[in-house]
mmCIF file of C-alpha atoms in Angstrom:
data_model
loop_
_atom_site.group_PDB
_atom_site.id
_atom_site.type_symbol
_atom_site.label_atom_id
_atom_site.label_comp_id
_atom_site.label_asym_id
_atom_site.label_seq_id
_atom_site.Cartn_x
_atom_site.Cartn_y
_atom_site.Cartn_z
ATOM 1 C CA UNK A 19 20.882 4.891 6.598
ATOM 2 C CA UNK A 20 21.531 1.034 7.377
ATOM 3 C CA UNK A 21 19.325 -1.911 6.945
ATOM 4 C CA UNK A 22 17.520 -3.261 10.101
ATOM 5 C CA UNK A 23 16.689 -6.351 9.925
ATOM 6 C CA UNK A 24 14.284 -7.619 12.472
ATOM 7 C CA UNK A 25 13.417 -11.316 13.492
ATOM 8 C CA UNK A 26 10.639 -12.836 15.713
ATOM 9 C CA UNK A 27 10.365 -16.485 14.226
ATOM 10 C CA UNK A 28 12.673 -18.399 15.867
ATOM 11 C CA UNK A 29 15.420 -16.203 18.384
ATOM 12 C CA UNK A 30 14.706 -12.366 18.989
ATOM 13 C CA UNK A 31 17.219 -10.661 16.867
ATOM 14 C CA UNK A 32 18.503 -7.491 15.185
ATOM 15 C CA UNK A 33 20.510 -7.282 12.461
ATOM 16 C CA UNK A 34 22.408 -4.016 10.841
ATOM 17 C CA UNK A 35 23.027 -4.960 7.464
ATOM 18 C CA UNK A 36 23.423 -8.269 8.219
ATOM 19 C CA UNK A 37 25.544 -7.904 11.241
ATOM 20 C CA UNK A 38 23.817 -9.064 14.373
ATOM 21 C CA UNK A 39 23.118 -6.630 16.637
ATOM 22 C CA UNK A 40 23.443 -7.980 20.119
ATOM 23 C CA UNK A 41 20.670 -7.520 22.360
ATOM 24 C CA UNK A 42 21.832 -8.962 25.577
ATOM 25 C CA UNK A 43 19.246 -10.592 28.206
ATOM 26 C CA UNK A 44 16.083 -12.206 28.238
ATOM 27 C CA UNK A 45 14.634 -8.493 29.666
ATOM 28 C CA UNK A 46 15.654 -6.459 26.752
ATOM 29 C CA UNK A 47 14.533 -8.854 24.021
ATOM 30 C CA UNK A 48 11.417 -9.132 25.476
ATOM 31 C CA UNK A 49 10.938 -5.308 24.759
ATOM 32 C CA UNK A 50 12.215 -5.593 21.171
ATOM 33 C CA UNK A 51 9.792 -8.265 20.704
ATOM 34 C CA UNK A 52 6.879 -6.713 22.328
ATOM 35 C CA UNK A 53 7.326 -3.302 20.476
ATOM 36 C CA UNK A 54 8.114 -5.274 16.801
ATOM 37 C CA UNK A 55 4.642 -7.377 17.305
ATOM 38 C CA UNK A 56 2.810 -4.246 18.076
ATOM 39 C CA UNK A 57 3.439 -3.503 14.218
ATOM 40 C CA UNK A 58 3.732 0.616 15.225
ATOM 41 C CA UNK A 59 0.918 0.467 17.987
ATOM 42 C CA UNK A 60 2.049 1.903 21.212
ATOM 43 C CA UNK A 61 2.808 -0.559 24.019
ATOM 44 C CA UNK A 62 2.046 0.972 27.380
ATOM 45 C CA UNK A 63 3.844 0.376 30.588
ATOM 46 C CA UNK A 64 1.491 -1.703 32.056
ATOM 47 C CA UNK A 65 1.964 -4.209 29.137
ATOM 48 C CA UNK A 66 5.688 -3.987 29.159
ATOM 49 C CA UNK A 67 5.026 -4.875 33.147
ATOM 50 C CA UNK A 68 2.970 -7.556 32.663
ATOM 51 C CA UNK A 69 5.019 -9.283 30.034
ATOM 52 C CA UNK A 70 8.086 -8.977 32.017
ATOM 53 C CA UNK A 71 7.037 -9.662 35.199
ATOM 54 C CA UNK A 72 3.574 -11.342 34.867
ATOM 55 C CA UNK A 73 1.331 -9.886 37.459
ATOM 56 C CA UNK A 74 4.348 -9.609 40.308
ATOM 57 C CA UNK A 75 6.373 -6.345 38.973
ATOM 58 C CA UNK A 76 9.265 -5.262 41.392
ATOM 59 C CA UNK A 77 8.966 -1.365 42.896
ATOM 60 C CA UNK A 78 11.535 -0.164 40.684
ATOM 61 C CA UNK A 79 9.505 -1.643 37.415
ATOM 62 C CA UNK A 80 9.039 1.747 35.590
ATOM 63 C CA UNK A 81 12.621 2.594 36.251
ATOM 64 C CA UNK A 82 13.339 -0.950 35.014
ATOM 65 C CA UNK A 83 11.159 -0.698 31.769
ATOM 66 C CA UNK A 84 12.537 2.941 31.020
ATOM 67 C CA UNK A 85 16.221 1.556 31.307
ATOM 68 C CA UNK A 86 15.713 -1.451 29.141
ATOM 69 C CA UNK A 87 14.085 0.785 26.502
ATOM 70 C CA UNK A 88 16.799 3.214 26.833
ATOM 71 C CA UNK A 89 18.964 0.147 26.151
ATOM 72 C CA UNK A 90 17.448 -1.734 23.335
ATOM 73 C CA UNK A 91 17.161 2.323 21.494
ATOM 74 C CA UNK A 92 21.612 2.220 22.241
ATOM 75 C CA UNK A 93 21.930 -1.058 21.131
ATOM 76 C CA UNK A 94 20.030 -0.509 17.705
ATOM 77 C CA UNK A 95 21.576 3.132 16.985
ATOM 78 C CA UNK A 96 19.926 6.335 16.270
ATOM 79 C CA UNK A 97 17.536 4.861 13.060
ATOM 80 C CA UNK A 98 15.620 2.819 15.831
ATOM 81 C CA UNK A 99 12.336 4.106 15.974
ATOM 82 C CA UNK A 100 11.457 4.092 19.085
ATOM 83 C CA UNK A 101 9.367 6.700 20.367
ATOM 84 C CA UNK A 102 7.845 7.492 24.202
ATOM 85 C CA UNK A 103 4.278 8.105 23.436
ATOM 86 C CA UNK A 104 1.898 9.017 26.401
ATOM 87 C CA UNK A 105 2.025 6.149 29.073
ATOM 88 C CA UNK A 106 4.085 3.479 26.842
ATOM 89 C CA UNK A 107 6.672 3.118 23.886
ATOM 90 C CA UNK A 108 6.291 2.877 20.210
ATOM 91 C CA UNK A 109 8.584 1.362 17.340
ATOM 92 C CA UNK A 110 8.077 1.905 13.864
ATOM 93 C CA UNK A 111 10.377 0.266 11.186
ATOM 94 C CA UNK A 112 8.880 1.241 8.120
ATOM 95 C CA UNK A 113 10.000 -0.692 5.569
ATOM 96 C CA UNK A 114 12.984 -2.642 6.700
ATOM 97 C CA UNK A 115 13.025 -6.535 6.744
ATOM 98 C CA UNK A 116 10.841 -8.212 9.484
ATOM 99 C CA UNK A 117 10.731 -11.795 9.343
ATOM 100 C CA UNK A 118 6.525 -11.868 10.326
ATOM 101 C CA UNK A 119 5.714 -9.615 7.761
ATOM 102 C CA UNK A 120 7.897 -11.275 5.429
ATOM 103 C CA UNK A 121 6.120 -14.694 6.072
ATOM 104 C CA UNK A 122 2.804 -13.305 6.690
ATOM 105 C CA UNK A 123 3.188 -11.599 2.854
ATOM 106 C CA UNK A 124 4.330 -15.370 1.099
ATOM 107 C CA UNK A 125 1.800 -17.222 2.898
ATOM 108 C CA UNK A 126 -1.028 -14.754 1.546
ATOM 109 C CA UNK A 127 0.211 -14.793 -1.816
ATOM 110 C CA UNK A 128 0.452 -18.528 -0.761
ATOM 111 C CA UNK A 129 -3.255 -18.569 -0.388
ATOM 112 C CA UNK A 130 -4.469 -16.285 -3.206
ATOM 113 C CA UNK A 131 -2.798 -18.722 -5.518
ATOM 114 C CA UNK A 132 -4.048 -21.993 -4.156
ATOM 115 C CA UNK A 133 -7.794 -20.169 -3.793
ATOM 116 C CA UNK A 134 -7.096 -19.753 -8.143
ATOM 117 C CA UNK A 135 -6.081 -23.593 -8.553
ATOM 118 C CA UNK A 136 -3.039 -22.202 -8.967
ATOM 119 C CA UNK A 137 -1.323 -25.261 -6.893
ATOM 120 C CA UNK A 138 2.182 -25.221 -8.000
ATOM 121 C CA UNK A 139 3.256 -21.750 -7.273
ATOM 122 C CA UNK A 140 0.886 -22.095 -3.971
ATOM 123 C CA UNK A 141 3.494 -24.970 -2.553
ATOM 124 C CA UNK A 142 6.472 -22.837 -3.820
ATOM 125 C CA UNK A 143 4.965 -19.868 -1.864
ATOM 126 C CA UNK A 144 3.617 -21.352 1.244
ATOM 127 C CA UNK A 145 6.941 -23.438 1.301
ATOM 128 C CA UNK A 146 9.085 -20.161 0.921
ATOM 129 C CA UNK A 147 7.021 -18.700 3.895
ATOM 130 C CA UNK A 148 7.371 -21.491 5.925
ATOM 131 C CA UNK A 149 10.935 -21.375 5.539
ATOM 132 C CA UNK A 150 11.188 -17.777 7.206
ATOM 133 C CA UNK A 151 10.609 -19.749 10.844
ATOM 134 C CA UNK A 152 14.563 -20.850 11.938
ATOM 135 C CA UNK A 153 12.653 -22.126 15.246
ATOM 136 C CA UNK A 154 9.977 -21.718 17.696
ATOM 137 C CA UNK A 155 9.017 -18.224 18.099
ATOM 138 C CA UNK A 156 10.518 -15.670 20.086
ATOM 139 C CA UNK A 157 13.058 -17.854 21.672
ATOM 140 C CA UNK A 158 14.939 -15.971 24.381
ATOM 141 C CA UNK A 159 12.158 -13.820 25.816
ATOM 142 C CA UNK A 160 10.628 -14.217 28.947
ATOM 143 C CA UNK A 161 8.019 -16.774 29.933
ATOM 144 C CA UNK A 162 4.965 -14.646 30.009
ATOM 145 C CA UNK A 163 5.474 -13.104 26.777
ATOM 146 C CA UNK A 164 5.875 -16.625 25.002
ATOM 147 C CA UNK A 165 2.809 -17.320 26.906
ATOM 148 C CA UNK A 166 0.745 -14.459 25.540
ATOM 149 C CA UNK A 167 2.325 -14.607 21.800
ATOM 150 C CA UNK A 168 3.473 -17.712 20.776
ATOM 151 C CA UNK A 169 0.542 -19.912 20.677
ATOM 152 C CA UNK A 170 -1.314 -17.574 17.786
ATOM 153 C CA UNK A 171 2.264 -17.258 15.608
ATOM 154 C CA UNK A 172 2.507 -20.790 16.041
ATOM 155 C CA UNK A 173 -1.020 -21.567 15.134
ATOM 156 C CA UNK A 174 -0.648 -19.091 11.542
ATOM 157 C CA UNK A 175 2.068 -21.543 10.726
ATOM 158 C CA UNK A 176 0.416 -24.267 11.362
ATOM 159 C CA UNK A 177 -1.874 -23.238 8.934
ATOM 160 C CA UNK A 178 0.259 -22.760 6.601
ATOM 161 C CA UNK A 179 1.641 -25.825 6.926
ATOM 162 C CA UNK A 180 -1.829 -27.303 6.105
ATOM 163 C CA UNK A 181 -2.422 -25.387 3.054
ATOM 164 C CA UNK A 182 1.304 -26.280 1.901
ATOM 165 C CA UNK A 183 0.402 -29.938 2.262
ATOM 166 C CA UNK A 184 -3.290 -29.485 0.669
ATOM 167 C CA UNK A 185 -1.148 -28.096 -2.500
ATOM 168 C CA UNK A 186 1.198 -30.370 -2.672
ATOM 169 C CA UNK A 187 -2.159 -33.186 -2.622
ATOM 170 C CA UNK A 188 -3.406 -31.604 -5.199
ATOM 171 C CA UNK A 189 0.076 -32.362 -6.994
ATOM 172 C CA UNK A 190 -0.528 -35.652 -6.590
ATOM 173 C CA UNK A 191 2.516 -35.998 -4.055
ATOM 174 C CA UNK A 192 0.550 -38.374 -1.933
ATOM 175 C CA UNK A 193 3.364 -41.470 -1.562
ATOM 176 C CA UNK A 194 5.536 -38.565 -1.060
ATOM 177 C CA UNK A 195 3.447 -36.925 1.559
ATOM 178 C CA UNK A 196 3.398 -40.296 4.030
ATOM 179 C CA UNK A 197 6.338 -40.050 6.000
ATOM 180 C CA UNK A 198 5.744 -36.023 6.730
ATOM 181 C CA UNK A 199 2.194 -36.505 7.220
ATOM 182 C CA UNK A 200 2.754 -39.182 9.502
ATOM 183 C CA UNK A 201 5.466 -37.025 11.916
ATOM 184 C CA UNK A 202 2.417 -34.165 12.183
ATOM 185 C CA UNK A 203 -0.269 -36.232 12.856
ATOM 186 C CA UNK A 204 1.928 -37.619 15.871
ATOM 187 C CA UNK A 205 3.076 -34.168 16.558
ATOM 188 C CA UNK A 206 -0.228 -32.892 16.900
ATOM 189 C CA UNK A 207 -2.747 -35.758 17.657
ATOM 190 C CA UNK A 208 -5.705 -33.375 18.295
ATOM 191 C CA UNK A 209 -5.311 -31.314 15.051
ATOM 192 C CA UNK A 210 -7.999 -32.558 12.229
ATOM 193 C CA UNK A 211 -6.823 -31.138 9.424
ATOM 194 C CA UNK A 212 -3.214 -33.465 9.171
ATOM 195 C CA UNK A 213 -5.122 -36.644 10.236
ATOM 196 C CA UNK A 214 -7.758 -35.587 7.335
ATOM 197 C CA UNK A 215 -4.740 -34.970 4.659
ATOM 198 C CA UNK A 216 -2.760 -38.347 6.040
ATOM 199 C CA UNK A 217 -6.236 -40.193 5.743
ATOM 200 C CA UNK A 218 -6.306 -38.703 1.914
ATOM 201 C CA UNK A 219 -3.182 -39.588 0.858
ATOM 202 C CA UNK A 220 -3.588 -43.328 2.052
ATOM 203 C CA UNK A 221 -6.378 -43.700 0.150
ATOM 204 C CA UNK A 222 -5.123 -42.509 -2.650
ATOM 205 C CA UNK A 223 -2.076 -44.380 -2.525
ATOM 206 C CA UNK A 224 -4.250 -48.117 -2.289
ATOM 207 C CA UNK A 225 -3.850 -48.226 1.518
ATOM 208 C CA UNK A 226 -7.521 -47.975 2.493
ATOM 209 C CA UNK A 227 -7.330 -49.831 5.513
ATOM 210 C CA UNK A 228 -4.629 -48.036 6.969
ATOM 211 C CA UNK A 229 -6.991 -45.040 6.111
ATOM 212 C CA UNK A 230 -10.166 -46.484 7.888
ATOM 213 C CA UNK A 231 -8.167 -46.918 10.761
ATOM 214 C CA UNK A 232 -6.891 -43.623 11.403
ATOM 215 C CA UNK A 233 -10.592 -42.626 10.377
ATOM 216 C CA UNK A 234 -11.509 -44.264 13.654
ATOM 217 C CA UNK A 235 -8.498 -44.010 15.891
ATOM 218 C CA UNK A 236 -9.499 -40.015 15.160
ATOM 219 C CA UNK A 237 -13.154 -40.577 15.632
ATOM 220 C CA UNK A 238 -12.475 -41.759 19.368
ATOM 221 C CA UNK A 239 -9.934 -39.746 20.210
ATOM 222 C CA UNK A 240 -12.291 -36.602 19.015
ATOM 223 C CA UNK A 241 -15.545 -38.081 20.524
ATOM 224 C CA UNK A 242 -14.248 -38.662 23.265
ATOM 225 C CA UNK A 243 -13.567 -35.286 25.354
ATOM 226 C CA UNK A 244 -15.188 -33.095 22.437
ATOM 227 C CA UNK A 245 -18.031 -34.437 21.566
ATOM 228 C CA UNK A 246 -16.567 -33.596 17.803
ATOM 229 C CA UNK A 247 -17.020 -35.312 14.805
ATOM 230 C CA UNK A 248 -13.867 -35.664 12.373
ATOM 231 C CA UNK A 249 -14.889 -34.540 8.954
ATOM 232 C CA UNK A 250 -13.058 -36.246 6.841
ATOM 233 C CA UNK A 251 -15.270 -40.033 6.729
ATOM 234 C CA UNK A 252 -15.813 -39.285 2.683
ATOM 235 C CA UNK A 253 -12.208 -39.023 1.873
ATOM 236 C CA UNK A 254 -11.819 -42.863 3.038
ATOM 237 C CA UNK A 255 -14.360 -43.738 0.179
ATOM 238 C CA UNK A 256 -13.002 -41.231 -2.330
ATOM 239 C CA UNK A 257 -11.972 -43.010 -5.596
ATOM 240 C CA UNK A 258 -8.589 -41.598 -6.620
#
């Protein structure tokens, strides 16, 4: 039996023992996708409508839906997995490679170490798991499935990202932190947790008024609209 292997984090693709299987328009990726991040859960027809066609399906949508399954099953070969079930489809892969679990399993073992003081194997981990994403998610499916799905992969990385950094603080990689730190903060204005770790590694790096200042620059911008508080006022005082 080949090897599937199945990607979400960056392009929709399939892969037979490392050959790329091709999965040809936007329509039949977004099924692959759809039935992958159900993780063996059966995806009915009205949820294969809605994320291909939002809430404006054509007359000929369950035709539509059963020929793009019917394709997708072809294009992978008989060790698919795909299943009708009732009043929807459902994929199970077992244990072949799938990119999300794949990261999902690094990043936990990411955690479990890092929640042990176990910082060094924590960045090697979380940095492994990170490097599972080639790109944004799900690239080359349709709009409303993005829409529905990407924001919560994107936010698990994210996270990840923050714990990666948090290790690599506790490393005492602060002057080497700056420049990266620096790029998210800007990247994501609104997101505590990097302005807190940028504010951090200034301060432990002698820059203290650089670190008040983005202390208050993120106390305006987060009292402003919010009415939040950023967190992280202590770290601008802490000794190291």
């Amino acid at each position: 039996m080949p090897i599937r292997d199945y990607r979400v984090l960056g392009p929709v693709e399939a892969r037979d023992d490392g050959a790329e299987i091709v999965i040809p328009g936007v329509k039949r990726r977004t099924v692959l996708a759809a039935l992958l991040l159900a993780r063996g859960a059966v995806v009915t027809d009205a949820e294969l409508s809605g994320l291909l066609w939002g809430d404006r399906p054509p007359p000929t949508s369950a035709a539509q839906i059963y020929t793009n399954v019917s394709r997708v099953r072809r294009a992978l070969g008989p060790w698919a997995g795909i299943r009708r079930e009732a009043h929807g489809y459902r994929m199970r892969i077992g244990d072949d490679p799938f990119d999300l679990r794949e990261f999902e399993i690094l990043a936990g073992r990411g955690r479990t170490a890092a929640a042990a003081g176990r910082h060094q194997e924590a960045a090697r981990l979380l940095r492994a798991a990170l490097a599972v994403w080639r790109a944004p998610a799900l690239t080359g499916v349709t709009e409303h499935l993005i829409r529905v799905a990407r924001p919560p992969l994107e936010e698990t990385r994210l996270v990840a990202l923050e714990q990666r950094v948090h290790a690599d603080l506790e490393l005492g990689a602060s002057v080497e932190l700056l420049p990266e730190l620096a790029v998210l903060v800007a990247g994501h204005p609104r997101r505590e947790v990097f302005r807190a770790q940028l504010v951090t590694a200034l301060n432990r790096t002698e820059r203290k008024d650089q670190a008040m200042s983005l202390y208050e620059e993120t106390h305006r911008l987060l009292t402003g609209p919010f009415g939040l508080h950023p967190a992280h006022r202590p770290l601008v005082a802490e000794p190291r």
